[in-house]
mmCIF file of C-alpha atoms in Angstrom:
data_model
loop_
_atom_site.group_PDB
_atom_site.id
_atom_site.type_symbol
_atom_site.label_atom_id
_atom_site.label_comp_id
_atom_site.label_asym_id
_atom_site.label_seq_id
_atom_site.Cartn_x
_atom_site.Cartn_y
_atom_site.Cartn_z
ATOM 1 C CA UNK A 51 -29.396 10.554 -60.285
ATOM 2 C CA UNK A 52 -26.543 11.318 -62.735
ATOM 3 C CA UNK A 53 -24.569 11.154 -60.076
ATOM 4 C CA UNK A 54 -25.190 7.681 -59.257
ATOM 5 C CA UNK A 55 -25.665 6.637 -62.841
ATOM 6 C CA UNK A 56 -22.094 7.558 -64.034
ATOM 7 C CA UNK A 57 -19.901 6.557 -61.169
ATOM 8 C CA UNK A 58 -20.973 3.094 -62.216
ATOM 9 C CA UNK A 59 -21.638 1.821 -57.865
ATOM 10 C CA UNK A 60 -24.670 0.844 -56.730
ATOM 11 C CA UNK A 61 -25.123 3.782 -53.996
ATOM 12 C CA UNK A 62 -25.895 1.437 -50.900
ATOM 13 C CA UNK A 63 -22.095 0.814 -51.564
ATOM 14 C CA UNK A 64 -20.674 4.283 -52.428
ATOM 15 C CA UNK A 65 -18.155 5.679 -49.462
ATOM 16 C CA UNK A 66 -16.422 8.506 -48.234
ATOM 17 C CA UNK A 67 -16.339 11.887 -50.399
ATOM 18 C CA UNK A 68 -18.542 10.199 -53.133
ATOM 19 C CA UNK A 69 -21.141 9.597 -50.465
ATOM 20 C CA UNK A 70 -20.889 12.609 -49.216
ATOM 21 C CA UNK A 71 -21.615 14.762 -52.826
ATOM 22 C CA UNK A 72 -24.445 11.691 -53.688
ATOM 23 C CA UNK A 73 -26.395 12.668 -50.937
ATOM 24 C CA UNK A 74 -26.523 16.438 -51.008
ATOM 25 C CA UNK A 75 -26.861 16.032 -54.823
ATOM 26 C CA UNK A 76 -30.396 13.876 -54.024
ATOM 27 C CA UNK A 77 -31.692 16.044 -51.390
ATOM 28 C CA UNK A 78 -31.525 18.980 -53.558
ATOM 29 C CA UNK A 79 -33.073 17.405 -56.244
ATOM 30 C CA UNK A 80 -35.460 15.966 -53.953
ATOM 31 C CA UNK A 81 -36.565 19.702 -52.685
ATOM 32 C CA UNK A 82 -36.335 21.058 -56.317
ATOM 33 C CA UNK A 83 -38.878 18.081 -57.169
ATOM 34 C CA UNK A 84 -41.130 18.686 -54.549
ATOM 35 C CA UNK A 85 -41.779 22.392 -55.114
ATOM 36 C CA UNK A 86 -41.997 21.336 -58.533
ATOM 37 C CA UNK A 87 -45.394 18.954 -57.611
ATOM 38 C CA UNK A 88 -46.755 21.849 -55.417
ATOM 39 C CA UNK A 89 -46.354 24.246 -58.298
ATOM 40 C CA UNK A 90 -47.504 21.931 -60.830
ATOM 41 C CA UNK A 91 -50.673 20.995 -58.681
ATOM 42 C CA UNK A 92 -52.136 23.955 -58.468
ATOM 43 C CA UNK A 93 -52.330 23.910 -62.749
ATOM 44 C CA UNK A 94 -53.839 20.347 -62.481
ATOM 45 C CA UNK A 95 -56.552 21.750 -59.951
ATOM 46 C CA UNK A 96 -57.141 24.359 -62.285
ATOM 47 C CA UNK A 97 -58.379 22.693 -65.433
ATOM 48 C CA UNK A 98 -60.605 20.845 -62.942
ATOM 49 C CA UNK A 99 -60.443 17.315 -65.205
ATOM 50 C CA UNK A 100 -59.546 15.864 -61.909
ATOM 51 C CA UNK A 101 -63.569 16.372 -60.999
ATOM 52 C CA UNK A 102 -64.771 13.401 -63.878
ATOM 53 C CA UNK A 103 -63.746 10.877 -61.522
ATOM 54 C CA UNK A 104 -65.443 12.040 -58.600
ATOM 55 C CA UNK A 105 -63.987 13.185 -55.935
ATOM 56 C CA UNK A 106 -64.473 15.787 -53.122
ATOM 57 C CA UNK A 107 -62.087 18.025 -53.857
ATOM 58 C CA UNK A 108 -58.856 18.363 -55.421
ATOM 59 C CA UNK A 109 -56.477 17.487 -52.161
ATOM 60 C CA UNK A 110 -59.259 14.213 -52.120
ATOM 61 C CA UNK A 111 -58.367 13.375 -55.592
ATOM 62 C CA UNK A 112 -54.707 13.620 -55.129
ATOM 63 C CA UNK A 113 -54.719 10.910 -51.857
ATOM 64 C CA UNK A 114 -56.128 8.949 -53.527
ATOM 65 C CA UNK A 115 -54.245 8.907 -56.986
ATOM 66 C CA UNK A 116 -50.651 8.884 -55.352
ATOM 67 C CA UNK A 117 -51.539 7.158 -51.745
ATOM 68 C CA UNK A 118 -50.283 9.635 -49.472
ATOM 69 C CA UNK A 119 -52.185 11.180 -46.734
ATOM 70 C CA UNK A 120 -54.500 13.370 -47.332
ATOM 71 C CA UNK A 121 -53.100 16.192 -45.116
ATOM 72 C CA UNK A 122 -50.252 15.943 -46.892
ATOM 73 C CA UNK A 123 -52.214 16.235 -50.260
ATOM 74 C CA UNK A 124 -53.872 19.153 -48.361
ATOM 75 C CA UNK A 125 -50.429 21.502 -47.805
ATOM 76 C CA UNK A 126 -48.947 20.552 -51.431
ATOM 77 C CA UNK A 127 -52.283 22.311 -52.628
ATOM 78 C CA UNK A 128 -52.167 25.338 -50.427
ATOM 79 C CA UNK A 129 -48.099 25.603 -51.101
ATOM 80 C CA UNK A 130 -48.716 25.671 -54.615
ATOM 81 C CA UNK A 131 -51.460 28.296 -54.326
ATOM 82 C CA UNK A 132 -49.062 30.062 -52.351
ATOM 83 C CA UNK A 133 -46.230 30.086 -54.352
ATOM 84 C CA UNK A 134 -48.841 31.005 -57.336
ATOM 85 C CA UNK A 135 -50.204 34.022 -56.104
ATOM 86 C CA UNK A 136 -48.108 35.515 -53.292
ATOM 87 C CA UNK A 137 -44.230 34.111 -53.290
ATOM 88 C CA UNK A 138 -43.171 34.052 -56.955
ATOM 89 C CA UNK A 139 -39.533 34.756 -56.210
ATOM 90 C CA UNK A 140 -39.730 32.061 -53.834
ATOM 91 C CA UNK A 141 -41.462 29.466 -56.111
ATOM 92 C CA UNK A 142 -38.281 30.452 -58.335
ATOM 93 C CA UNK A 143 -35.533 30.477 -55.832
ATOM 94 C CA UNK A 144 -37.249 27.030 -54.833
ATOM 95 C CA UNK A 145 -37.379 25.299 -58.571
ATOM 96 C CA UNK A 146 -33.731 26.521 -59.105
ATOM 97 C CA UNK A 147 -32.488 24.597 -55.592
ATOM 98 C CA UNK A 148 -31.394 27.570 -54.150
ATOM 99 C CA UNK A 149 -34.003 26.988 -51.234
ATOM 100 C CA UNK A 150 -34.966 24.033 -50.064
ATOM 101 C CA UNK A 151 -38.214 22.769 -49.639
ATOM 102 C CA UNK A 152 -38.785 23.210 -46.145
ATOM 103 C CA UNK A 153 -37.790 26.654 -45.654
ATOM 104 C CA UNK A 154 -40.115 26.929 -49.170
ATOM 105 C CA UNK A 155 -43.219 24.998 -47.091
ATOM 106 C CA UNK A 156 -42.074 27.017 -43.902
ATOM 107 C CA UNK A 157 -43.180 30.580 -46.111
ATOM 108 C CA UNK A 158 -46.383 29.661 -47.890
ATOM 109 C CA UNK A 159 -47.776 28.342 -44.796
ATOM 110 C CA UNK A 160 -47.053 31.581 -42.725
ATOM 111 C CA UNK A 161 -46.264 34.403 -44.391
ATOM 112 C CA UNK A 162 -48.952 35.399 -46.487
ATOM 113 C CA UNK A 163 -51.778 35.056 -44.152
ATOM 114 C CA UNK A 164 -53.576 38.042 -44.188
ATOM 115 C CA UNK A 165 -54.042 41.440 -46.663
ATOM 116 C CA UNK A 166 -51.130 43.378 -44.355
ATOM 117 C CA UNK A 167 -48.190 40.713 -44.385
ATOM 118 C CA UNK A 168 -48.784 40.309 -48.463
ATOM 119 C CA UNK A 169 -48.307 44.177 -48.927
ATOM 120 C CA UNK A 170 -45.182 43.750 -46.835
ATOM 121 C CA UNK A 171 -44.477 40.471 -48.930
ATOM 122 C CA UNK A 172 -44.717 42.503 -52.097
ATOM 123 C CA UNK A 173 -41.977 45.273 -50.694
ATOM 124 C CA UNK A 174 -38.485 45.626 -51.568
ATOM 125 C CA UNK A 175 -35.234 43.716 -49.359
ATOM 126 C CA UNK A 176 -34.455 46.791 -47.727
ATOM 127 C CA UNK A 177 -37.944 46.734 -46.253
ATOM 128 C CA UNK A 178 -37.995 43.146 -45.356
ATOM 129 C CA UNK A 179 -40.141 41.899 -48.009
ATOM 130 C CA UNK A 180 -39.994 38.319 -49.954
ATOM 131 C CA UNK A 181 -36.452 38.914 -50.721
ATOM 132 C CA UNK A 182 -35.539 39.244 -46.953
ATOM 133 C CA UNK A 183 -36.741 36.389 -46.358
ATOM 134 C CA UNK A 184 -35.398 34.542 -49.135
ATOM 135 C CA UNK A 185 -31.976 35.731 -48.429
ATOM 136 C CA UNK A 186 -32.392 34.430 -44.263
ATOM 137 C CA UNK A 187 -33.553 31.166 -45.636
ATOM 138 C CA UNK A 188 -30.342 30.581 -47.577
ATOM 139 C CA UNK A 189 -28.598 30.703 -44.533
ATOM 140 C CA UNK A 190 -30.753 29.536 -41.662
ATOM 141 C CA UNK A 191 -32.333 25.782 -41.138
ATOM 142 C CA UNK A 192 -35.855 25.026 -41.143
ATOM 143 C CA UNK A 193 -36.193 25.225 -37.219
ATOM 144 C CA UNK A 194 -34.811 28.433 -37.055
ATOM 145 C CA UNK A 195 -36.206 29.782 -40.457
ATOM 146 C CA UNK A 196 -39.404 28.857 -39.156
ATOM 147 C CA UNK A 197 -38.973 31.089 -35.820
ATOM 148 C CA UNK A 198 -38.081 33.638 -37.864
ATOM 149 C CA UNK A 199 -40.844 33.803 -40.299
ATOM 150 C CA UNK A 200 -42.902 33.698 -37.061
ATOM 151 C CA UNK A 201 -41.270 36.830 -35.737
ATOM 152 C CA UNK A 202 -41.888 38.647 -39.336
ATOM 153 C CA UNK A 203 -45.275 37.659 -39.527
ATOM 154 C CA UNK A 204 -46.170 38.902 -35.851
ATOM 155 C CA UNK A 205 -44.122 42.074 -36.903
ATOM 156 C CA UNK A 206 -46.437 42.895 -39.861
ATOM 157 C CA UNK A 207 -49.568 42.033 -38.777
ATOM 158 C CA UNK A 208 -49.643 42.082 -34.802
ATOM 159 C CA UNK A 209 -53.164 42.159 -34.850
ATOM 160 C CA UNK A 210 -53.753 38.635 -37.048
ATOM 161 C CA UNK A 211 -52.951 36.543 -34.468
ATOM 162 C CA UNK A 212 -55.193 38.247 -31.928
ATOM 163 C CA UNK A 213 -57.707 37.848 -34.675
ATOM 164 C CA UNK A 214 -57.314 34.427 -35.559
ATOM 165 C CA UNK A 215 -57.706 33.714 -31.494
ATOM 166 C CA UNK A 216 -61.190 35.472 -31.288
ATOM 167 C CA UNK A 217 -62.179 33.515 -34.298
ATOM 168 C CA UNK A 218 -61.273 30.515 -32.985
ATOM 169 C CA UNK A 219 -63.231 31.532 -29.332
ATOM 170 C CA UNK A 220 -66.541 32.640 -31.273
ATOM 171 C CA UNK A 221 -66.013 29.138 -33.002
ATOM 172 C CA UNK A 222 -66.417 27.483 -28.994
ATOM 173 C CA UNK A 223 -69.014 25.617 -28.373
ATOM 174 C CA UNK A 224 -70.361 22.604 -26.114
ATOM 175 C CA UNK A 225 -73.612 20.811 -27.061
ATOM 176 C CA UNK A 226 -75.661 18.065 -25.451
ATOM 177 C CA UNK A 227 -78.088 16.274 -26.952
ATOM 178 C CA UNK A 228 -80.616 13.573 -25.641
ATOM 179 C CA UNK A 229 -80.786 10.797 -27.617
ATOM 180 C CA UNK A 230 -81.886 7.210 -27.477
ATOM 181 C CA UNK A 231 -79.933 5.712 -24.560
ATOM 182 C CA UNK A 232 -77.490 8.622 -23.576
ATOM 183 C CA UNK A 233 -76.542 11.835 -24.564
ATOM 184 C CA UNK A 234 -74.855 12.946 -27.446
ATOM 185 C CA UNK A 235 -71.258 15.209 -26.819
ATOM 186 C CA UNK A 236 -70.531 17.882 -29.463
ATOM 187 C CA UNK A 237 -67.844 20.564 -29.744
ATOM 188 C CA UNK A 238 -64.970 22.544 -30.557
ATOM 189 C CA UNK A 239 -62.613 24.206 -27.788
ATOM 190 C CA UNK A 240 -59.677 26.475 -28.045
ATOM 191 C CA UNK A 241 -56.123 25.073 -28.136
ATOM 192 C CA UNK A 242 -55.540 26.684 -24.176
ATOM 193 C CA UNK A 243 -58.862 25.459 -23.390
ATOM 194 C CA UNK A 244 -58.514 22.161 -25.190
ATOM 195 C CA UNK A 245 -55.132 21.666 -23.015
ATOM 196 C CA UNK A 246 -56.760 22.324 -19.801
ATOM 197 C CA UNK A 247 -59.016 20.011 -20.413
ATOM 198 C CA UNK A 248 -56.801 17.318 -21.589
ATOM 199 C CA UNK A 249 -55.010 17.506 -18.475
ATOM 200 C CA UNK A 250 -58.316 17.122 -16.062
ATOM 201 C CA UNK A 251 -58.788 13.824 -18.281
ATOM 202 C CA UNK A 252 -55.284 12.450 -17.568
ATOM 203 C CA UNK A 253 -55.412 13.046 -14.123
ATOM 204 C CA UNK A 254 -58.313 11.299 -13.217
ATOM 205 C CA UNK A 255 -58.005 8.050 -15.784
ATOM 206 C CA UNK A 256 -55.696 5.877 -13.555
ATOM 207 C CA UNK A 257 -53.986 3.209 -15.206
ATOM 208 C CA UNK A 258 -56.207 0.523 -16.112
ATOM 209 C CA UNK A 259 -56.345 -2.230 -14.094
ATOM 210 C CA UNK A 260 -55.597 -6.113 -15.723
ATOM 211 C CA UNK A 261 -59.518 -7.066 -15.980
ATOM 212 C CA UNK A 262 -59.728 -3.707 -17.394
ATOM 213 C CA UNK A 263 -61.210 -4.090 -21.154
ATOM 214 C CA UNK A 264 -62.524 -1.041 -21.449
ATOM 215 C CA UNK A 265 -61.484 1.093 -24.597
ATOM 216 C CA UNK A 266 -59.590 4.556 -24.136
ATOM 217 C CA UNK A 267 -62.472 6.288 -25.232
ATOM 218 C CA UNK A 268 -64.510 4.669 -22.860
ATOM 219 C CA UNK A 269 -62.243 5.365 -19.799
ATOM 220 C CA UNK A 270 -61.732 9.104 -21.205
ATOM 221 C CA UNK A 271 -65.528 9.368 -20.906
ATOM 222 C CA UNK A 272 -65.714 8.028 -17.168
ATOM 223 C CA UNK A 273 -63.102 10.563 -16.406
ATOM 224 C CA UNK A 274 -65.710 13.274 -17.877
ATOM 225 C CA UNK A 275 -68.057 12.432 -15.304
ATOM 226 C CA UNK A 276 -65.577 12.143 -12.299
ATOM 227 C CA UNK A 277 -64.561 15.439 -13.163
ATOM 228 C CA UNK A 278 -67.546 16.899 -13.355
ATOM 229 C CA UNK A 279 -68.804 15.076 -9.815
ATOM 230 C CA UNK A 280 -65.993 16.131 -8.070
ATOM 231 C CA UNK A 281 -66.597 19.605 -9.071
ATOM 232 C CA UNK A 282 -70.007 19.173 -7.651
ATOM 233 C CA UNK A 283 -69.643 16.881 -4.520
ATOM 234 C CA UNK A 284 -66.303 18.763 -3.436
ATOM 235 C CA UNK A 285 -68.334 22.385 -3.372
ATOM 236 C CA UNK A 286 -65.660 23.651 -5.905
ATOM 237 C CA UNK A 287 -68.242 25.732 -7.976
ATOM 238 C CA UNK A 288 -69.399 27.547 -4.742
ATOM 239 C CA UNK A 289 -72.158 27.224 -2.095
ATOM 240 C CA UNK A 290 -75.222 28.392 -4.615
ATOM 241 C CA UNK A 291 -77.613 26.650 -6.530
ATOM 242 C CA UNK A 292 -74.920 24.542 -9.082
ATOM 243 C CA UNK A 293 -74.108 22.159 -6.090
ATOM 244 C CA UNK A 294 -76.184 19.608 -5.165
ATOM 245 C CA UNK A 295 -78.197 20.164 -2.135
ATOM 246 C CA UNK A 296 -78.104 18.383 1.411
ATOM 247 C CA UNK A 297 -80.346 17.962 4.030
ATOM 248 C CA UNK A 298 -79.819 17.461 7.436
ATOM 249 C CA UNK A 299 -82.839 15.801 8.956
ATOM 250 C CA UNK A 300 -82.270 15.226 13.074
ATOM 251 C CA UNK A 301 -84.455 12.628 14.781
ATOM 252 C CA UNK A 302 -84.178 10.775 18.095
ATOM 253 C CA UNK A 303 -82.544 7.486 18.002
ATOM 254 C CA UNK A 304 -85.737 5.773 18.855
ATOM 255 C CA UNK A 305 -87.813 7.525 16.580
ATOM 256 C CA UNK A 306 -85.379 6.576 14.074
ATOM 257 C CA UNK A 307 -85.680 2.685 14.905
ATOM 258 C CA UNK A 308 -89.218 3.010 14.296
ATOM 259 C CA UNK A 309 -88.872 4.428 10.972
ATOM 260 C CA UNK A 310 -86.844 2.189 9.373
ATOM 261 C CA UNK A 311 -88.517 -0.878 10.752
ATOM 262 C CA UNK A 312 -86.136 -2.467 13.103
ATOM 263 C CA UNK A 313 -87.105 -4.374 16.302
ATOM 264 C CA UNK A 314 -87.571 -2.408 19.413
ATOM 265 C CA UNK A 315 -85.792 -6.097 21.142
ATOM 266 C CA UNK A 316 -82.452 -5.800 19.205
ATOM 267 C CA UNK A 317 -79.843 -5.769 21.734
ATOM 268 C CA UNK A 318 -77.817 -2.622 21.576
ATOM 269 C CA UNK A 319 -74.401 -3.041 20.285
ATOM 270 C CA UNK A 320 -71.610 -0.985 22.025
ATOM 271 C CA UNK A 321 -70.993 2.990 21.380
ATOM 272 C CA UNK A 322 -69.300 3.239 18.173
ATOM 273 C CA UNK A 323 -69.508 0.253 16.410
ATOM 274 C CA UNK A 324 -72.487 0.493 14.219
ATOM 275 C CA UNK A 325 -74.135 -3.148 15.271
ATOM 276 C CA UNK A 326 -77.296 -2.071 16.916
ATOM 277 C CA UNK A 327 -79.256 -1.938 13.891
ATOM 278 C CA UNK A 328 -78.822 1.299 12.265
ATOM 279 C CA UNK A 329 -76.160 0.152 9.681
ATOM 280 C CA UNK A 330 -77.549 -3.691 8.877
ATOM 281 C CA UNK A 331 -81.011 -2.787 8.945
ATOM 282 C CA UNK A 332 -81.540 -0.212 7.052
ATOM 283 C CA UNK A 333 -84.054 -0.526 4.152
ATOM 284 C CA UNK A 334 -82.737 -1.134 1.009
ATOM 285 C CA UNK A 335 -83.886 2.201 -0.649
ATOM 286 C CA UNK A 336 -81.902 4.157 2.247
ATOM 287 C CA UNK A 337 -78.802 2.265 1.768
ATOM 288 C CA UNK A 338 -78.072 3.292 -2.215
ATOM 289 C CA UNK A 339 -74.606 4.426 -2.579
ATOM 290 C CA UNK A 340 -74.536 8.338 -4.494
ATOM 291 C CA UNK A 341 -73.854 5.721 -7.446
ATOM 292 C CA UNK A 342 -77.303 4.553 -7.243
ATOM 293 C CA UNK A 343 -79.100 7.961 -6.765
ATOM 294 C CA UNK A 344 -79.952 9.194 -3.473
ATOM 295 C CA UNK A 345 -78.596 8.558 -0.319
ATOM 296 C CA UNK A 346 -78.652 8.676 3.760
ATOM 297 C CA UNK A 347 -75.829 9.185 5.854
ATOM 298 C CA UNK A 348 -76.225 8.829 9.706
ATOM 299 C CA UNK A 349 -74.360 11.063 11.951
ATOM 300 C CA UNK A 350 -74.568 11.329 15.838
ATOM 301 C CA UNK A 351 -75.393 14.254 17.596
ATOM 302 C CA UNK A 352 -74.631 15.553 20.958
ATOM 303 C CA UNK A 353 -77.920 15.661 22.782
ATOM 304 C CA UNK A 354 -78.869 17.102 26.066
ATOM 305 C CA UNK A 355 -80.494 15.167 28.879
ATOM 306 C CA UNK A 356 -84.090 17.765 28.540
ATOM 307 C CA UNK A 357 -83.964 17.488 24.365
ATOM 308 C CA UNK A 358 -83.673 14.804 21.785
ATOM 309 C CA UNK A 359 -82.245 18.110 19.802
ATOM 310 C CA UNK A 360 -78.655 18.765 19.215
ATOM 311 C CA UNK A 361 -76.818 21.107 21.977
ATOM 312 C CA UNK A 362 -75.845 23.289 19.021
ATOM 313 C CA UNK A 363 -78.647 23.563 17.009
ATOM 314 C CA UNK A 364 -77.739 26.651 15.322
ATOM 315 C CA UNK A 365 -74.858 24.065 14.067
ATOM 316 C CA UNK A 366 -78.203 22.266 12.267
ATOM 317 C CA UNK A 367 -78.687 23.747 8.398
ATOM 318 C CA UNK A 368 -78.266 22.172 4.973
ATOM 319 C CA UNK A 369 -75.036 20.504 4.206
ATOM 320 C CA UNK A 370 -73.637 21.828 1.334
ATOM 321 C CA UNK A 371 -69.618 21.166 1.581
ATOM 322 C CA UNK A 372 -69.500 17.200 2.042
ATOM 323 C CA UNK A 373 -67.685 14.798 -0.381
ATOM 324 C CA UNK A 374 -69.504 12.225 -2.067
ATOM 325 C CA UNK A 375 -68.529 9.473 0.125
ATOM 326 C CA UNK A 376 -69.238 10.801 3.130
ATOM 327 C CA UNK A 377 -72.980 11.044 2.676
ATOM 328 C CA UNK A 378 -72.816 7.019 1.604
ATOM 329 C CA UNK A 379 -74.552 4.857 4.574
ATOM 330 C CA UNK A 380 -72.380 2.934 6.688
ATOM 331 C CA UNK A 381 -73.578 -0.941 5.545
ATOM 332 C CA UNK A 382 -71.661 -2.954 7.848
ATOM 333 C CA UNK A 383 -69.680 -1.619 9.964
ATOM 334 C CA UNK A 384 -70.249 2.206 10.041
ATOM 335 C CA UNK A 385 -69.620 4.846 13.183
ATOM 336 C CA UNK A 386 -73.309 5.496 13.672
ATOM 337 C CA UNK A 387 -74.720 4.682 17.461
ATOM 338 C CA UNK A 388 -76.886 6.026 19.301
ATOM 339 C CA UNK A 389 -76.594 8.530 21.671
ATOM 340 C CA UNK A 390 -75.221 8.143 24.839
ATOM 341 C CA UNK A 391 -78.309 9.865 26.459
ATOM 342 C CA UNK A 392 -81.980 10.336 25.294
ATOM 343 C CA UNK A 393 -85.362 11.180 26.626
ATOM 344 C CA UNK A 394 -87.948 9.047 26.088
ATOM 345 C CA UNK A 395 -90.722 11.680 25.673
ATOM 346 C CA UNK A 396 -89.229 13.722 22.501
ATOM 347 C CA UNK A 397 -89.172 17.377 23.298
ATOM 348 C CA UNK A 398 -89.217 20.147 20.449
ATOM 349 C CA UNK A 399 -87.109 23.426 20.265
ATOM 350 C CA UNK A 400 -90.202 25.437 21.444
ATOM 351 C CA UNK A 401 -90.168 23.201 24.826
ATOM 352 C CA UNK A 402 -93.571 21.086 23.667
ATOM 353 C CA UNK A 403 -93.975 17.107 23.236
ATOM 354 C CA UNK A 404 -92.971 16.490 19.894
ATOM 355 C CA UNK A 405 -95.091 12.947 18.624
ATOM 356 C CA UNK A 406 -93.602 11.913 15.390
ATOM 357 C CA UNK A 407 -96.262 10.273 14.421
ATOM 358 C CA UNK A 408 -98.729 13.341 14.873
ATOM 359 C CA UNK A 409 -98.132 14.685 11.211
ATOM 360 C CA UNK A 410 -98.643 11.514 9.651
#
């Protein structure tokens, strides 16, 4: 500012050289100022008069009373702290301009993070202590500071990081709730874990489409559920119990007129085509889509001339690899027809007469 004061020009208009030394002058007063506030805020949360008016805690109070964010209010507090109790050389180095305040924000946030990498703090230069890093931080920007400090810090405390990840994996959790109209989705996930997931998400929300109003909240909770069905209807979790079960159930196609009601006079439409019946006639509660709960899906068999039962019957078992479409009905125009030859007296694996309507 006395910069600008006694060259008598406005500084939107100062040029050249004199621009040059105006600038470099502000920023380092700028960075002297601001560890100033985060060494000064840790007095003011000290005497605690900041608690008459209210608030939830100090970084709460200080949002508020300046306007800036309240993460932001959050780091000046913990910097100060840090510069109070663990980096006094850098608080100093810091107030005199010698640092500036990134490479000053860049320490207290990751060097003194645990009891081992403050006893190595509190060591001499030769040792790489405080004064190590001070003198890399005179030299290096914040990018590269900040790799640096990284390096240090997984040099004096390897096992800290390891730590902090088993903390964060007991932390895990996934809870749902019933509640009036829906469930209720709770939880906390691990960065990797959070990632992965993130990802599923983005690959199943396609763009919305134009008549599309839904919010992105909304769509990211659709995707939930797609993920999860395709897990199920694909068989990716394995052939046990966690996939949904399906039956095969194998009837004669006149047996299978009968049960769903449809005229014995219908003309048969041609091999193939779906028209004779099976796919139009169907009652409604057999033609639900998996969207609607459960469904029926009609497949053709090879039958011998002697047996209504499929030629490879060992071929016959619960379906348990099919993807959710394929078990929807065919409405309209499906590939279900019946089979090409059929006896009219049903015929059971065992050789008997098989009546359908016996176990009614």
């Amino acid at each position: 500012m006395t910069a600008v004061e006694t060259s008598g020009t406005p500084a939107s208009r100062l040029e050249g050289q004199a621009a040059i030394e105006v600038l470099v002058a502000l920023r380092t007063q700028l960075d002297r100022l601001a560890v100033a506030s985060a060494r000064l805020a840790t007095t003011v949360e000290a005497d605690g008069l900041w608690s008459i008016e209210g608030a939830r805690s100090f970084p709460h109070w200080l949002a508020g009373i300046t306007g800036m964010p309240f993460h932001r209010a959050k780091e000046l507090a913990s910097t100060g702290r840090a510069l109070r109790d663990h980096l006094p050389a850098t608080a100093r180095a810091g107030l005199a301009g010698d640092v500036g305040a990134d490479q000053v924000q860049v320490l207290a946030k990751l060097a003194p993070t645990s009891d081992a990498r403050r006893l190595v703090l509190a060591a001499a230069e030769e040792e790489c202590g405080e004064e190590f890093l001070l003198r890399q931080a005179h030299t290096l920007p914040a990018g590269s500071f900040r790799r640096l400090v990284q390096r240090w810090a997984a040099a004096a405390d390897p096992e800290a990081d390891e730590r902090g990840y088993r903390d964060a994996c007991e932390r895990e959790h996934v809870t749902l709730s019933p509640t009036t109209g829906g469930v209720h989705l709770a939880g906390f996930l691990t960065t990797d874990h959070g990632a992965l997931l993130s990802a599923a998400l983005d690959s199943v929300m396609t763009p919305p489409a134009p008549d599309d109003h839904r919010s992105t909240p909304q769509r990211r909770a659709q995707a939930l559920a797609d993920v999860a069905r395709l897990c199920l209807d694909h068989g990716l979790v394995g052939t046990g119990a966690a996939v949904r079960p399906h039956l095969s159930c194998v009837v004669d196609y006149e047996t299978l007129r009968r049960a769903v009601g449809v005229p014995a006079g219908l003309p048969a439409a041609p091999a193939g085509t779906g028209r004779d019946g099976l796919g139009r006639g169907l009652p409604g509660e057999l033609r639900r889509g998996p969207e609607e709960g459960p469904s029926l899906r009609l497949s053709p068999w090879p039958m011998s001339s002697a047996s209504p039962w499929p030629s490879s019957w060992g071929q016959v078992r619960s379906r348990r690899r099919c993807s959710r479409g394929s078990r929807a009905t065919r409405r309209s125009a499906g590939s279900c027809s019946a089979p090409s030859r059929r006896s009219s007296t049903p015929v059971g694996p065992s050789g008997r007469s098989w009546d359908p309507d016996a176990r009614r």
